[in-house]
Amino acid sequence: MQNFYRRSKLVRRSRVLWGSFRLWRPRLVFWTGALAIGVISVVFARMADQAQVAFLSMTEVGGYGFLLPLLVTPIGFALCAWLSITLFPNSQGSGIPQAIAARHLNHDEDRFRLLSLRLAFGKILLTVVGLLSGASIGREGPTVQVGASFMLAAARIGGMAQARGLILAGSAAGIAAAFNTPLAGIVFAIEEMGRAYESRANGIVLTAVILSGLASLALAGSYQYFGSTSAAPLVWRDWALVPVCGVVGGALGAGFSGLALHLGLRLRRWAQPAPLQRMVAFAALCGLGVAMIGVISGGTTFGTSYEQARGALEGDATPLLFFAEKLVASFLSMLSGIPGGIFAPSLSIGAGLGSSIGQMMGTSIALAAVLGMAGYFAGVVQAPMTAFVIILEMTGNHGAVIPIMAVSMIGYVTSRILSREPLYHGLSRNFIAAAIRARRAKGTDAEPGA
């Protein structure tokens, strides 16, 4: 009788332990996914930096080495376009529109076409190849798609049902780890990724950002993306920068996003009869344009142009037309359809724009560069809170909090007046429409989620 009692007690304990494991398994998988995002973000960042260094080193070879991009960049663009269409469909562009679209789809099958570990691998690979070819792209937008893909995979492995919340969490963790800006990751999730934000997602977003940030800190340490600046308005001319950078930056950002949406639609219609051949050829032409601009600018527009932006924030003025050259190079890189983000290039464009305005107005170059960043970035993404927080965290410029907030808001309002549809949400509609067409072709329910 005593042996029977002991065996029954052991059975009850094993059931409790098994029940506890079933309860904790989703959490463990979720935590592992968040940590993995931080690790992958750091590895991705180092690969991207090495790719840019390798490209610039290649073009600094003596003689006519500076003309090498005229050959390498078009070939690299064509290769990235071909691989993104044939091997990694839906990896094109920034990656943020794919994450937004996935949150609006009802069916897991449709979501996994936009967010998967295979696509995450392809996104990283092709973004690095693009930077190795001199493309004016960044890794931050792709990190959002990578982060969302990891979280969606964690949801499948852990048996979690909150797909939309997990995509949101993965996107926020990606931004936080990519820039080392945890607050910006959370604000980005609320403002840009989840326009209809669910309060119940607070916990998983915050947890994902914390864990991915811890992994990133363990590998890369604590740092500010653009270093520390302390430029603040001192005289009336400095304060005059606020409306000028806000209006000019917002208008320029609206022009970039509005033209990208309009020409992108026309380009898809033109490529419809033979999408692979035409898009690869078009990407090669865009690559040639980027190479020509890079050669003319002395190589300053290749890659993210991080050094030029940081120099402006430290008070070293960029050439007056640098922002225009960088804008065209970034626009061609985006329109080509190769994988790559616009976050870092947009910040460089904004810094160059602010530097040029500062030179013309005779004000502090460093302050003008910070405000130019805020105005242009808010104009492109139409997310003023994200623009303000991300720039504040990347520069540590607490002395100019009010001017940065004001410029971000002015840039946003100006952009909304000129271009009613936000860039990322406009681009996400293409992926939603493609999912609807594919489901209708199968004769199944095609309505996206709310």
XYZ file of C-alpha atoms in Angstrom:
450
model
C 0.000 0.000 0.000
C 2.848 2.347 0.869
C 4.619 1.586 -2.454
C 1.395 2.308 -4.349
C 1.071 5.673 -2.552
C 4.690 6.587 -3.442
C 4.150 5.679 -7.115
C 0.960 7.736 -7.317
C 2.750 10.679 -5.696
C 5.545 10.450 -8.265
C 2.986 10.340 -11.074
C 1.289 13.481 -9.729
C 4.640 15.285 -9.463
C 5.609 14.335 -13.010
C 2.281 15.668 -14.277
C 2.838 18.950 -12.443
C 6.346 19.215 -13.880
C 5.086 18.386 -17.368
C 2.316 20.946 -16.980
C 4.861 23.513 -15.859
C 7.049 22.720 -18.855
C 4.108 23.160 -21.222
C 3.404 26.494 -19.542
C 7.006 27.692 -19.669
C 7.922 26.341 -23.109
C 6.386 29.271 -25.073
C 8.141 31.753 -22.781
C 11.504 30.040 -23.141
C 11.149 29.936 -26.925
C 10.121 33.611 -26.964
C 13.081 34.644 -24.789
C 15.454 32.612 -26.961
C 14.068 34.306 -30.080
C 14.528 37.775 -28.575
C 18.126 37.017 -27.562
C 18.793 35.607 -31.036
C 17.595 38.877 -32.595
C 20.163 40.800 -30.563
C 22.981 38.443 -31.549
C 22.027 38.387 -35.232
C 21.709 42.190 -35.279
C 25.267 42.618 -34.011
C 26.645 40.034 -36.459
C 24.680 41.661 -39.291
C 26.049 45.089 -38.337
C 29.638 43.861 -38.393
C 29.169 42.114 -41.735
C 27.616 45.275 -43.195
C 30.457 47.455 -41.901
C 33.093 45.084 -43.309
C 31.321 45.030 -46.677
C 31.441 48.829 -46.898
C 35.109 48.899 -45.894
C 35.915 46.259 -48.522
C 34.123 48.210 -51.260
C 35.802 51.506 -50.399
C 39.209 49.800 -50.166
C 38.665 48.288 -53.600
C 37.907 51.678 -55.137
C 40.954 53.333 -53.551
C 43.370 51.248 -55.604
C 45.805 53.457 -57.520
C 45.367 54.463 -61.128
C 41.817 54.129 -62.415
C 40.532 52.150 -59.420
C 38.048 54.926 -58.652
C 36.215 53.957 -61.878
C 35.785 50.340 -60.747
C 32.264 50.997 -59.369
C 31.072 51.647 -62.938
C 31.512 47.906 -63.461
C 31.071 46.406 -59.990
C 27.965 48.318 -58.856
C 25.681 47.505 -61.840
C 26.700 43.827 -61.690
C 26.076 43.752 -57.932
C 22.653 45.373 -58.333
C 21.669 42.928 -61.094
C 22.830 39.961 -59.004
C 20.884 41.119 -55.925
C 17.740 41.718 -57.991
C 17.992 38.288 -59.651
C 18.553 36.452 -56.364
C 15.758 38.355 -54.582
C 13.267 37.414 -57.304
C 14.314 33.797 -57.877
C 15.608 32.500 -54.522
C 14.280 34.945 -51.923
C 10.961 36.401 -53.125
C 9.552 39.151 -50.863
C 13.033 40.088 -49.640
C 13.107 43.213 -51.825
C 13.429 46.682 -50.377
C 13.512 47.735 -46.755
C 11.725 44.855 -45.030
C 9.554 47.099 -42.859
C 6.634 47.030 -45.358
C 6.715 43.221 -45.282
C 6.457 43.219 -41.479
C 3.574 45.718 -41.574
C 1.762 43.665 -44.237
C 2.206 40.440 -42.259
C 0.411 42.008 -39.284
C -2.620 42.679 -41.499
C -2.938 39.161 -42.894
C -5.173 36.501 -41.353
C -3.519 33.317 -42.567
C -0.242 31.880 -41.286
C 0.663 30.719 -44.791
C 0.505 34.302 -46.076
C 2.547 35.601 -43.149
C 5.290 33.011 -43.652
C 5.653 34.111 -47.279
C 6.750 37.498 -45.951
C 8.508 36.506 -42.725
C 10.533 33.294 -42.491
C 13.994 32.174 -41.441
C 14.839 31.528 -45.105
C 13.912 35.126 -45.952
C 15.868 36.394 -42.939
C 18.974 34.632 -44.228
C 18.422 35.966 -47.742
C 17.793 39.484 -46.447
C 21.074 39.562 -44.545
C 23.038 38.012 -47.406
C 21.688 40.293 -50.135
C 21.944 43.463 -48.030
C 25.622 42.681 -47.410
C 26.137 41.987 -51.136
C 24.420 45.298 -51.933
C 26.744 47.195 -49.572
C 29.687 45.303 -51.044
C 28.554 46.703 -54.411
C 28.330 50.298 -53.196
C 24.540 50.568 -52.927
C 23.199 53.507 -50.916
C 21.292 51.333 -48.463
C 21.249 50.532 -44.740
C 20.843 47.431 -42.609
C 18.327 48.791 -40.082
C 15.133 48.229 -42.110
C 16.235 44.704 -43.057
C 16.891 44.024 -39.362
C 13.178 44.687 -38.737
C 12.178 41.957 -41.203
C 14.805 39.642 -39.740
C 13.581 40.303 -36.183
C 9.930 39.792 -37.129
C 10.857 36.572 -38.969
C 12.628 35.192 -35.902
C 9.664 36.012 -33.680
C 7.168 34.425 -36.062
C 9.337 31.295 -36.165
C 9.380 31.334 -32.345
C 5.591 31.532 -32.360
C 5.377 28.442 -34.538
C 7.915 26.451 -32.479
C 6.486 27.534 -29.115
C 2.851 27.115 -30.105
C 2.039 30.776 -29.411
C -1.078 32.298 -30.929
C -0.238 36.028 -30.687
C 1.253 36.308 -34.178
C 0.533 40.016 -34.627
C 1.950 40.929 -31.227
C 5.057 38.838 -31.812
C 5.696 40.445 -35.217
C 5.438 43.803 -33.460
C 7.855 42.647 -30.750
C 10.362 41.275 -33.268
C 10.269 44.501 -35.273
C 10.839 46.631 -32.165
C 13.668 44.358 -31.017
C 15.285 44.635 -34.455
C 15.310 48.435 -34.414
C 16.488 48.550 -30.800
C 19.389 46.183 -31.437
C 20.343 47.693 -34.815
C 20.790 51.255 -33.490
C 21.298 50.449 -29.778
C 18.188 52.569 -29.181
C 15.755 50.655 -26.931
C 13.328 53.552 -26.495
C 13.217 54.143 -30.243
C 12.416 50.457 -30.774
C 9.380 50.710 -28.512
C 8.185 54.006 -30.008
C 8.710 52.618 -33.525
C 6.528 49.614 -32.665
C 3.744 51.850 -31.371
C 3.859 54.604 -33.983
C 4.977 53.009 -37.237
C 4.422 49.254 -37.027
C 1.152 49.209 -35.094
C -1.047 52.179 -35.981
C -3.844 50.259 -34.196
C -1.637 49.359 -31.232
C -2.947 46.768 -28.802
C -2.225 47.484 -25.137
C -1.871 43.760 -24.421
C 1.234 43.751 -26.650
C 3.047 46.059 -24.194
C 4.630 43.236 -22.229
C 5.950 41.183 -25.117
C 7.292 44.245 -26.950
C 9.095 45.488 -23.834
C 10.468 42.023 -23.012
C 11.708 41.479 -26.568
C 13.447 44.870 -26.625
C 15.093 44.234 -23.231
C 16.381 40.767 -24.147
C 17.606 41.695 -27.626
C 19.214 44.816 -26.138
C 20.995 42.760 -23.487
C 22.372 40.402 -26.143
C 23.507 43.378 -28.239
C 25.141 45.058 -25.229
C 26.961 41.858 -24.306
C 28.505 41.617 -27.788
C 28.931 45.255 -28.861
C 28.922 47.166 -25.579
C 27.120 50.414 -24.838
C 27.493 53.067 -27.511
C 25.714 55.917 -29.283
C 25.374 55.396 -33.020
C 26.651 58.850 -33.985
C 28.652 59.516 -30.844
C 27.784 62.274 -28.371
C 26.949 65.807 -29.478
C 25.979 68.815 -27.387
C 25.011 71.407 -30.005
C 22.188 73.675 -28.813
C 20.640 76.905 -30.096
C 22.371 79.962 -28.617
C 21.379 82.913 -30.836
C 18.300 83.805 -32.863
C 19.844 82.425 -36.082
C 20.142 79.021 -34.431
C 16.445 79.105 -33.536
C 15.643 80.113 -37.122
C 16.947 76.690 -38.134
C 13.898 75.059 -36.533
C 11.234 76.173 -39.071
C 13.651 76.082 -42.016
C 14.904 72.524 -41.366
C 11.375 71.380 -40.527
C 9.724 72.719 -43.677
C 12.568 71.994 -46.120
C 13.292 68.567 -44.626
C 9.623 67.615 -44.515
C 9.040 68.739 -48.108
C 12.101 66.866 -49.352
C 11.058 63.748 -47.418
C 7.539 63.954 -48.830
C 8.955 64.259 -52.344
C 11.123 61.183 -51.815
C 8.338 58.989 -50.432
C 5.613 60.244 -52.796
C 7.788 59.778 -55.883
C 8.910 56.344 -54.671
C 5.294 55.170 -54.326
C 4.232 56.645 -57.686
C 7.189 55.419 -59.744
C 7.173 52.060 -57.953
C 3.604 51.443 -59.136
C 4.439 52.427 -62.726
C 7.577 50.269 -62.622
C 5.620 47.168 -61.555
C 3.164 47.686 -64.405
C 6.003 48.113 -66.903
C 7.771 44.957 -65.686
C 4.615 42.797 -65.649
C 5.113 41.080 -69.068
C 8.595 39.787 -68.092
C 9.273 40.691 -64.432
C 12.570 38.819 -63.981
C 14.317 40.070 -67.103
C 13.037 43.638 -66.882
C 13.649 44.103 -63.162
C 17.188 42.704 -63.366
C 17.965 45.003 -66.303
C 16.411 47.971 -64.507
C 18.417 47.190 -61.344
C 21.617 47.174 -63.402
C 20.746 50.615 -64.818
C 20.045 51.924 -61.318
C 23.390 50.480 -60.220
C 25.130 52.323 -63.034
C 23.452 55.560 -61.930
C 24.529 55.011 -58.313
C 28.088 54.285 -59.485
C 28.239 57.467 -61.595
C 26.996 59.594 -58.692
C 29.506 57.912 -56.383
C 32.411 58.567 -58.734
C 31.376 62.216 -59.229
C 30.997 62.759 -55.460
C 34.386 61.211 -54.709
C 32.863 58.093 -53.149
C 30.918 59.921 -50.431
C 27.506 58.571 -51.500
C 28.392 54.866 -51.478
C 26.978 52.781 -48.631
C 25.365 54.492 -45.653
C 27.605 57.618 -45.748
C 27.962 57.258 -41.991
C 31.313 59.079 -41.880
C 29.890 62.127 -43.657
C 26.887 62.272 -41.301
C 29.031 61.888 -38.189
C 31.447 64.532 -39.468
C 28.554 66.984 -39.908
C 27.363 66.265 -36.365
C 30.880 67.070 -35.134
C 30.836 70.404 -36.970
C 32.640 69.464 -40.214
C 30.489 70.764 -43.054
C 29.644 68.437 -45.935
C 29.820 69.710 -49.549
C 26.793 71.866 -50.361
C 25.331 69.348 -52.831
C 26.170 66.201 -50.871
C 22.592 65.802 -49.614
C 21.205 66.010 -53.182
C 23.711 63.464 -54.514
C 22.992 61.131 -51.598
C 19.247 61.517 -52.066
C 19.392 60.522 -55.739
C 21.703 57.576 -54.998
C 19.368 56.375 -52.221
C 16.313 56.819 -54.417
C 17.849 54.758 -57.242
C 18.943 52.074 -54.767
C 15.422 51.842 -53.373
C 13.682 51.922 -56.763
C 15.936 49.144 -58.083
C 14.191 46.658 -55.780
C 17.354 45.228 -54.215
C 17.145 44.365 -50.496
C 18.274 47.255 -48.302
C 16.889 49.874 -45.952
C 16.559 53.651 -46.069
C 16.957 54.468 -42.346
C 20.711 55.131 -42.307
C 20.833 56.795 -45.770
C 17.921 59.055 -44.741
C 19.800 60.161 -41.639
C 22.867 60.919 -43.790
C 20.745 62.881 -46.265
C 19.197 64.830 -43.393
C 22.593 65.582 -41.862
C 23.885 66.771 -45.255
C 20.778 68.900 -45.793
C 21.157 70.474 -42.372
C 24.843 71.103 -42.991
C 24.059 72.938 -46.238
C 21.332 75.015 -44.565
C 23.687 75.814 -41.699
C 26.386 76.988 -44.097
C 23.954 79.228 -45.970
C 22.486 80.701 -42.762
C 25.839 81.037 -40.988
C 24.813 78.958 -37.971
C 26.243 76.003 -36.051
C 26.882 73.145 -38.498
C 26.469 70.500 -35.786
C 23.091 71.843 -34.645
C 21.890 72.270 -38.228
C 22.893 68.674 -39.032
C 20.914 67.288 -36.060
C 17.833 69.331 -36.979
C 18.169 68.450 -40.664
C 18.166 64.772 -39.675
C 14.984 65.226 -37.666
C 13.136 67.184 -40.349
C 14.015 64.944 -43.275
C 13.604 61.631 -41.436
C 10.208 62.665 -40.055
C 9.217 63.733 -43.569
C 10.158 60.389 -45.132
C 8.629 58.000 -42.587
C 5.921 60.374 -41.281
C 6.557 59.192 -37.723
C 7.601 62.250 -35.676
C 7.910 60.484 -32.313
C 10.188 57.829 -33.796
C 12.281 60.506 -35.515
C 12.690 62.509 -32.315
C 13.483 59.576 -30.022
C 15.829 57.762 -32.409
C 17.878 60.900 -33.135
C 18.008 61.833 -29.441
C 19.249 58.335 -28.513
C 21.756 58.173 -31.372
C 23.340 61.549 -30.619
C 22.753 61.989 -26.886
C 22.009 65.659 -27.573
C 19.809 66.502 -24.602
C 20.569 70.196 -24.923
C 18.480 70.395 -28.099
C 15.485 68.291 -27.033
C 12.869 70.980 -27.704
C 14.282 72.019 -31.125
C 14.522 68.369 -32.252
C 10.924 67.728 -31.157
C 9.710 70.884 -32.910
C 11.550 70.114 -36.160
C 10.247 66.525 -36.159
C 6.690 67.778 -35.793
C 7.065 70.502 -38.440
C 8.643 67.993 -40.832
C 5.814 65.533 -40.232
C 3.052 68.134 -40.772
C 4.736 69.447 -43.931
C 5.103 65.916 -45.306
C 1.465 65.025 -44.528
C 0.267 68.117 -46.392
C 2.263 67.181 -49.497
C 2.027 63.371 -49.386
C -0.957 61.831 -47.609
C 0.238 58.206 -47.526
C 3.189 57.152 -45.316
C 5.920 55.437 -47.294
C 6.133 52.124 -45.431
C 2.372 51.688 -45.228
C 2.000 52.533 -48.901
C 4.596 49.922 -49.817
C 2.980 47.346 -47.499
C -0.204 47.495 -49.560
C 1.637 45.854 -52.453
C 2.434 42.793 -50.343
C -1.118 42.637 -48.951
C -2.542 42.859 -52.481
C -0.198 40.109 -53.685
C -1.330 37.849 -50.822
C -4.988 38.525 -51.652
C -4.444 37.716 -55.351
C -2.621 34.490 -54.492
C -5.405 33.384 -52.141
C -8.124 34.252 -54.639
C -6.311 32.211 -57.270
C -6.605 29.245 -54.899
C -10.288 29.978 -54.338
C -9.905 30.560 -50.557
C -10.659 33.444 -48.219
C -8.506 36.413 -49.190
C -9.451 39.116 -46.713
C -6.598 40.592 -44.696
C -6.928 41.010 -40.972
C -7.998 44.223 -39.339
